[in-house]
mmCIF file of C-alpha atoms in Angstrom:
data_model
loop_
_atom_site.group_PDB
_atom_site.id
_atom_site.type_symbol
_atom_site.label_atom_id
_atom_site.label_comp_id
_atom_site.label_asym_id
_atom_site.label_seq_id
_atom_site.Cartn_x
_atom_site.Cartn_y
_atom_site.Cartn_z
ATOM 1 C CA UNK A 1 -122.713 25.621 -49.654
ATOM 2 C CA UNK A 2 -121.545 28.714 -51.914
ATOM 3 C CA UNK A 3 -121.811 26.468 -54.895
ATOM 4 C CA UNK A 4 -117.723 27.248 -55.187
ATOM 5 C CA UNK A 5 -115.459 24.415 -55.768
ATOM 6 C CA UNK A 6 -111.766 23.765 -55.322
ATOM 7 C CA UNK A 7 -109.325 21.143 -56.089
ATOM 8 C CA UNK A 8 -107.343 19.807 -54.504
ATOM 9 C CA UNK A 9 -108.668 20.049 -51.400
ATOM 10 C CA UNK A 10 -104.888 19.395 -49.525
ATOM 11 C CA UNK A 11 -101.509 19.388 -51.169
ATOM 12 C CA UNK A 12 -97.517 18.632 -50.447
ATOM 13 C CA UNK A 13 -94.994 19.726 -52.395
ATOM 14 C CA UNK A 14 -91.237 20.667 -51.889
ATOM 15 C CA UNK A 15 -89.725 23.881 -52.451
ATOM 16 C CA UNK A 16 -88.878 24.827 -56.144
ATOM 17 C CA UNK A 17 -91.624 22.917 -57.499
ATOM 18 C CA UNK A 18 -94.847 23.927 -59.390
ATOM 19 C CA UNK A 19 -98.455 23.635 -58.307
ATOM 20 C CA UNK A 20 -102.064 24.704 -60.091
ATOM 21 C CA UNK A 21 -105.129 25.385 -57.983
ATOM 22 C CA UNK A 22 -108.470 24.692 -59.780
ATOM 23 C CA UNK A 23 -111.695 26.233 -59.063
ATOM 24 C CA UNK A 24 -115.077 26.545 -60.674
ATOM 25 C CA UNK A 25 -116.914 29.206 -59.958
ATOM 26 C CA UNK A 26 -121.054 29.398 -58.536
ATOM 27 C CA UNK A 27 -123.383 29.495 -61.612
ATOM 28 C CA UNK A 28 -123.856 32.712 -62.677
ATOM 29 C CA UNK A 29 -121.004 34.474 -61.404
ATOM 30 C CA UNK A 30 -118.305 35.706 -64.303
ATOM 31 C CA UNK A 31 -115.647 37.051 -61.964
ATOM 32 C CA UNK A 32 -113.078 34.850 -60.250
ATOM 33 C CA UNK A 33 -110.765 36.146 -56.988
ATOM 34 C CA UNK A 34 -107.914 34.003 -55.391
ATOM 35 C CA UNK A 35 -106.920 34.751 -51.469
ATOM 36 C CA UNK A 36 -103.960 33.234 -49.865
ATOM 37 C CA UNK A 37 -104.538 33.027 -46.049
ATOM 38 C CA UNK A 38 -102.085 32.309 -43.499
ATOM 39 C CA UNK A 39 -102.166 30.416 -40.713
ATOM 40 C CA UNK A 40 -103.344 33.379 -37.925
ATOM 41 C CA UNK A 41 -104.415 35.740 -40.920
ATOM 42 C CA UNK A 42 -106.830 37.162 -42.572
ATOM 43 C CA UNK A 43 -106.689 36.491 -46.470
ATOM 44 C CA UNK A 44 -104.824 38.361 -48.929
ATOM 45 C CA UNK A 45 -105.846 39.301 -52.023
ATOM 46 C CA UNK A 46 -103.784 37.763 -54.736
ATOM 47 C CA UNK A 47 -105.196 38.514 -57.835
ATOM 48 C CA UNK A 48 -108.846 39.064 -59.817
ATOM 49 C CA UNK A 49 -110.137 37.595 -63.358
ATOM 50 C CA UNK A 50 -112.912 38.787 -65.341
ATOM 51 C CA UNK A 51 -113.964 37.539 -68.800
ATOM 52 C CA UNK A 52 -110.628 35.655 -69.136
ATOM 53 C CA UNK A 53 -108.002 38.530 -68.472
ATOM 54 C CA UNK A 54 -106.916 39.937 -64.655
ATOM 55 C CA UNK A 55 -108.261 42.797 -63.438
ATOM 56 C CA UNK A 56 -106.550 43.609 -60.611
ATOM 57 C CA UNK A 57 -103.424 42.124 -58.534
ATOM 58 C CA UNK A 58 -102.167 42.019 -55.168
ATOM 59 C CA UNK A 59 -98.522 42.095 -53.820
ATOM 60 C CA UNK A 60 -97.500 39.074 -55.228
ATOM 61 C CA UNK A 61 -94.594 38.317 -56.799
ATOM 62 C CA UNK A 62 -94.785 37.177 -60.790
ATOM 63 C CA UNK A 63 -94.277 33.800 -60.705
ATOM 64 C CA UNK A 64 -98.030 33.322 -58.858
ATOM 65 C CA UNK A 65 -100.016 33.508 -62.109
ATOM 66 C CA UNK A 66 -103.319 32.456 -63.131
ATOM 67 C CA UNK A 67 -106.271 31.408 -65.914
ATOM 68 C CA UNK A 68 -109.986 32.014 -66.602
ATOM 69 C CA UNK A 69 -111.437 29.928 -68.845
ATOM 70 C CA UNK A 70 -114.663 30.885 -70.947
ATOM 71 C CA UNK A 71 -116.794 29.050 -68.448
ATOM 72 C CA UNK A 72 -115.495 30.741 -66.012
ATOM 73 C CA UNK A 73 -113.672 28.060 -64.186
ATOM 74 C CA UNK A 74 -110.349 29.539 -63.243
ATOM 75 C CA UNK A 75 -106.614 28.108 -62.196
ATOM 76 C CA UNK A 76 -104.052 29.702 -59.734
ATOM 77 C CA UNK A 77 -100.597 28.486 -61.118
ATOM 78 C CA UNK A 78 -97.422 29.115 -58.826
ATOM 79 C CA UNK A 79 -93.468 28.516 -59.852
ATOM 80 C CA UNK A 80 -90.608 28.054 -57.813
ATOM 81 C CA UNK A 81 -92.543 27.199 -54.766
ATOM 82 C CA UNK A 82 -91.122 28.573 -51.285
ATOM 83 C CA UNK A 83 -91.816 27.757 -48.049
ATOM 84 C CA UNK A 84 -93.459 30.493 -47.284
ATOM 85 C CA UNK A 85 -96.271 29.688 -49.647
ATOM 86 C CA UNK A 86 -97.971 27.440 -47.094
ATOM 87 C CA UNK A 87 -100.927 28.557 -46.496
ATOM 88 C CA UNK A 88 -104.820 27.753 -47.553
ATOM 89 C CA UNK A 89 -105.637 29.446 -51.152
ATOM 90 C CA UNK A 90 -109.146 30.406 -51.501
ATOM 91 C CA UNK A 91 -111.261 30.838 -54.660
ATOM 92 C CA UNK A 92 -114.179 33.311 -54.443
ATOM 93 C CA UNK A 93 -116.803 34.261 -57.423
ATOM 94 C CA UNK A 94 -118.637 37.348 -57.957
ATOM 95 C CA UNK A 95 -121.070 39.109 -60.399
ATOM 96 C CA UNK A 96 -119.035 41.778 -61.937
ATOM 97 C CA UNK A 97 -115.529 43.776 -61.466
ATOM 98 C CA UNK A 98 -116.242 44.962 -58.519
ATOM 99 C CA UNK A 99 -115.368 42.652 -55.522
ATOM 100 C CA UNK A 100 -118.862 43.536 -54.405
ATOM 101 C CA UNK A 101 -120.308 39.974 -52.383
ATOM 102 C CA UNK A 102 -117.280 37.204 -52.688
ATOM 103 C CA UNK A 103 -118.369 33.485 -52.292
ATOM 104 C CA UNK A 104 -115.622 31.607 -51.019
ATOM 105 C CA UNK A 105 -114.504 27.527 -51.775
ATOM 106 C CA UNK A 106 -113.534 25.689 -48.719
ATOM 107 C CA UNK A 107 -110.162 26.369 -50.381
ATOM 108 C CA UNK A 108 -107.022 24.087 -51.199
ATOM 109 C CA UNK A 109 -103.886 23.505 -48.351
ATOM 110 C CA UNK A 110 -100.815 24.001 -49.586
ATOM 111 C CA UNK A 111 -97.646 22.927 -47.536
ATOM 112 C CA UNK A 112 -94.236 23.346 -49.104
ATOM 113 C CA UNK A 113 -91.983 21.336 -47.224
ATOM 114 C CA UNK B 1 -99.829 43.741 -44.224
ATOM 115 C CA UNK B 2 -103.495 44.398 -43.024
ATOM 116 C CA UNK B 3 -104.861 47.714 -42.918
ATOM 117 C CA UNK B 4 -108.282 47.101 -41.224
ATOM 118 C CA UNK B 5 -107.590 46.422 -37.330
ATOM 119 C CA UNK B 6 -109.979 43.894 -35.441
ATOM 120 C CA UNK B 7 -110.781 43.813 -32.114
ATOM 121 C CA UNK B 8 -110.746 41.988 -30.014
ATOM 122 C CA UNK B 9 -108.208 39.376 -31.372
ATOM 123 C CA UNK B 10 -110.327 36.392 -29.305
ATOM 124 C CA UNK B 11 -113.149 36.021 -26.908
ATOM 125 C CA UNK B 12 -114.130 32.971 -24.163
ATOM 126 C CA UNK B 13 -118.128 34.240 -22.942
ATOM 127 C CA UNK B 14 -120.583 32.335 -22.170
ATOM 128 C CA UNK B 15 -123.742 30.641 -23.959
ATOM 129 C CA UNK B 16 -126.949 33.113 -23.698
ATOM 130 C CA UNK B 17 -124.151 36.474 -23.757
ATOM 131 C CA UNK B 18 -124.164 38.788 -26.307
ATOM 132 C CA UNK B 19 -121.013 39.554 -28.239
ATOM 133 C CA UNK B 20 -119.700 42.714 -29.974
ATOM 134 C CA UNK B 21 -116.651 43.245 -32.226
ATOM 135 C CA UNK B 22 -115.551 45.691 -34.000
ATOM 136 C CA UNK B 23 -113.207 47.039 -37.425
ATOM 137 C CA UNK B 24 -110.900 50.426 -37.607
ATOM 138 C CA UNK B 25 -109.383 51.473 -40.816
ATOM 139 C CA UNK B 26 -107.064 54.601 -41.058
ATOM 140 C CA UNK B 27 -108.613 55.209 -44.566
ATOM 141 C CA UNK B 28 -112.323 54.996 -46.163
ATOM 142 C CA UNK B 29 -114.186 52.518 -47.060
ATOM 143 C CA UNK B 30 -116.896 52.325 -49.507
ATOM 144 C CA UNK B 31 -118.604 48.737 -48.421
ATOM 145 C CA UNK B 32 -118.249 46.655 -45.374
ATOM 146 C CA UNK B 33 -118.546 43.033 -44.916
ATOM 147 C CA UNK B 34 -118.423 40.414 -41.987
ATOM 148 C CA UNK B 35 -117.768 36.455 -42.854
ATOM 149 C CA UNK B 36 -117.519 33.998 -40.356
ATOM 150 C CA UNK B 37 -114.662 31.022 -40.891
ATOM 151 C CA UNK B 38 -115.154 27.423 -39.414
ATOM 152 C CA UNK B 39 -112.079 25.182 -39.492
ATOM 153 C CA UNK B 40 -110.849 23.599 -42.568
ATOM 154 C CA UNK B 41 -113.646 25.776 -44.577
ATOM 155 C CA UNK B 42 -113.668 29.114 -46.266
ATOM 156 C CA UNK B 43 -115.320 32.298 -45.377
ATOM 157 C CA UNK B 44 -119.129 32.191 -45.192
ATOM 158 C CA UNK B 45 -120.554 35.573 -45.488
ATOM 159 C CA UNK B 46 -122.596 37.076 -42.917
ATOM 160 C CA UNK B 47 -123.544 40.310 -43.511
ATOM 161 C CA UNK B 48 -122.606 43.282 -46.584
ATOM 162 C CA UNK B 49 -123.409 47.115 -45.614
ATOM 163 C CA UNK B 50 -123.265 49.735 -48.434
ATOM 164 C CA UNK B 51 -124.074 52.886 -46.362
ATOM 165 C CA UNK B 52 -122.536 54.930 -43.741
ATOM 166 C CA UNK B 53 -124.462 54.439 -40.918
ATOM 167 C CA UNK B 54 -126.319 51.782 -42.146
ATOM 168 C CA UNK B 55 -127.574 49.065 -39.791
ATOM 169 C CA UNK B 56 -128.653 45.391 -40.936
ATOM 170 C CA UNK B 57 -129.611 42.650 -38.879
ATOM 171 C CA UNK B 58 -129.165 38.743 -40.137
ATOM 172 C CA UNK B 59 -131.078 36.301 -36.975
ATOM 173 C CA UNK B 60 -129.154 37.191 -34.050
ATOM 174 C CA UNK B 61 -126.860 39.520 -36.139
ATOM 175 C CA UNK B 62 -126.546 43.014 -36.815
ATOM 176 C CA UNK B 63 -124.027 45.031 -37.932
ATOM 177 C CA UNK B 64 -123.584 49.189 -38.504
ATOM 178 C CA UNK B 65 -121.493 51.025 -41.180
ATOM 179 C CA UNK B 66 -119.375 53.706 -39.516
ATOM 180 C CA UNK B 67 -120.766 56.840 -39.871
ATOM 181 C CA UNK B 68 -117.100 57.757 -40.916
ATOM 182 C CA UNK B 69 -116.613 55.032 -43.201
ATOM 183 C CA UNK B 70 -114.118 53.955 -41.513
ATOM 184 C CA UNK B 71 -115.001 51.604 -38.927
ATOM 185 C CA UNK B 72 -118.026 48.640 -38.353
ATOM 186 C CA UNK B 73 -119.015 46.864 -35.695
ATOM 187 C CA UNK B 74 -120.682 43.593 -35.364
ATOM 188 C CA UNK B 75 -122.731 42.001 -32.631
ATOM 189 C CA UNK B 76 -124.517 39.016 -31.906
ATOM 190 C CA UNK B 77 -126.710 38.351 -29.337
ATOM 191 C CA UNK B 78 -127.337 35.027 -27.136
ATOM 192 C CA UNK B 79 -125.005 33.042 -28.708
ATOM 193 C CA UNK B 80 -124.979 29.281 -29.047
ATOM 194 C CA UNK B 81 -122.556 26.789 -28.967
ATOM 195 C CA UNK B 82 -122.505 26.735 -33.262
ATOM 196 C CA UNK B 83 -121.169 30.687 -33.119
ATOM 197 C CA UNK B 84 -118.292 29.321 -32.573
ATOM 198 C CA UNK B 85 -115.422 30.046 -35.198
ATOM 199 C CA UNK B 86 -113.295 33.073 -36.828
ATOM 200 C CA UNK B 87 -114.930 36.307 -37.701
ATOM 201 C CA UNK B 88 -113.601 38.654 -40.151
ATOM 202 C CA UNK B 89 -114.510 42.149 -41.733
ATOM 203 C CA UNK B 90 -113.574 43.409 -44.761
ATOM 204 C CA UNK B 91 -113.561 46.293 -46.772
ATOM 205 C CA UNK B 92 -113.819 47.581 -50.217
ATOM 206 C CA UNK B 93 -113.076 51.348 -51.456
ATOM 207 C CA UNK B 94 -114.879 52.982 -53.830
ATOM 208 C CA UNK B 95 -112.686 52.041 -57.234
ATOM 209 C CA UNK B 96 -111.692 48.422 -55.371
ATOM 210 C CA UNK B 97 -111.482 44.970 -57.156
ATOM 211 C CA UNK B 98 -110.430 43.491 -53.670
ATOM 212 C CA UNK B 99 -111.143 43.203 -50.238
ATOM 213 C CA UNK B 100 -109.035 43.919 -47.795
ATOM 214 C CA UNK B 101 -109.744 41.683 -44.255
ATOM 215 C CA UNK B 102 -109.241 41.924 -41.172
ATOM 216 C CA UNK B 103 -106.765 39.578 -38.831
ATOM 217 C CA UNK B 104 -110.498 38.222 -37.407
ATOM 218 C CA UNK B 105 -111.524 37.530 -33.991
ATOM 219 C CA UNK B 106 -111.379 34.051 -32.545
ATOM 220 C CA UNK B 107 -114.977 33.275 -30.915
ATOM 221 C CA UNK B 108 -115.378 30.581 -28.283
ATOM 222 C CA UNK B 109 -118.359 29.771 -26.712
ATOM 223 C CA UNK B 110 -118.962 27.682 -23.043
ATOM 224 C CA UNK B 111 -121.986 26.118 -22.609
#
């Protein structure tokens, strides 16, 4: 147990619609990073928050976009939701900027049908 | 797309054999890390290296830094039936926010 929590845990949705991700983060830890893995893959860094702003980004398109909140919990939002945006999306925190030692969720599924 | 290539993509040994895998990179990396993945779960993380040519055991673990910085290898030795699972590296550079991960290597074990 990383002390990392996601929700949901599994998810439908058809493409063009809108999903959030939630996560809080292991007690302590002030720096939130979301991974999108693939089926096959390893994960993909999507993007990093620290003390409420992002600090740092991945090659993802704009319309994945996120939150931290002052307790550190954090949200992944995505818009206009194609089908290639299956995939699990896992939450890992950290102490500091630097990606350093990530603790990963058991992360949320995401099918787009 | 990936930049750190894993080898071997997937392995079938036996209980009681040890197991070795290894990460390339073209480019340097500053830290090295090794999680292992269980279905439906995230990474767990195994083992973090800081130094080239450091080596750090965890149990039946160990795993060396690349004395180039651009490589790490992982082994474990007699393995049990609960090794099985995805392993991945990853790597962070110097001035990194992110790790970058491997495609992992599929580990199944016969007892």
């Amino acid at each position: 147990e990383t002390g990392v929590t996601q929700s949901p845990t599994h998810l439908i949705k058809t493409r063009g619609q809108q999903v959030t991700l939630r996560c809080s983060s292991q007690s302590g830890h002030n720096t939130v990073s979301w991974y999108q893995q693939a089926l096959g893959q390893g994960p993909q860094f999507i993007f990093q928050y620290y003390r409420e702003e992002e600090n740092g980004r991945g090659n993802f398109p704009p319309r994945f976009s996120g939150l931290q909140f002052p307790n550190y919990s954090s949200e992944l939002n995505v818009n206009a939701l194609e089908l290639d945006d299956s995939a699990l999306y896992l939450c890992a925190s950290s102490l500091g900027q630097g990606a350093g030692e990530l603790f990963f969720g058991e992360g949320s599924r995401l099918t787009v049908l | 797309g990936q930049q750190l290539n894993q080898s071997p993509q997937s392995m079938f040994i036996q209980e009681g054999e040890d197991v070795s895998m290894n990460c390339t990179s073209s480019s340097i990396f500053n830290t090295w890390l090794w999680y292992k993945q269980d279905p439906g779960e995230g990474p767990v993380l195994l083992i973090a290296l800081y130094k080239a040519g450091e080596l750090t055991s965890n149990g039946r673990l160990t795993a060396q830094f690349g004395i180039t910085r651009k490589d790490s290898f992982l082994n474990i030795s007699a393995s049990i039936p609960s090794d099985v699972g995805i392993y991945f590296c990853a790597g962070q550079k110097s001035n990194g926010n992110k790790l970058v991960f491997g495609a992992g290597t599929i580990l199944r074990v016969k007892s």
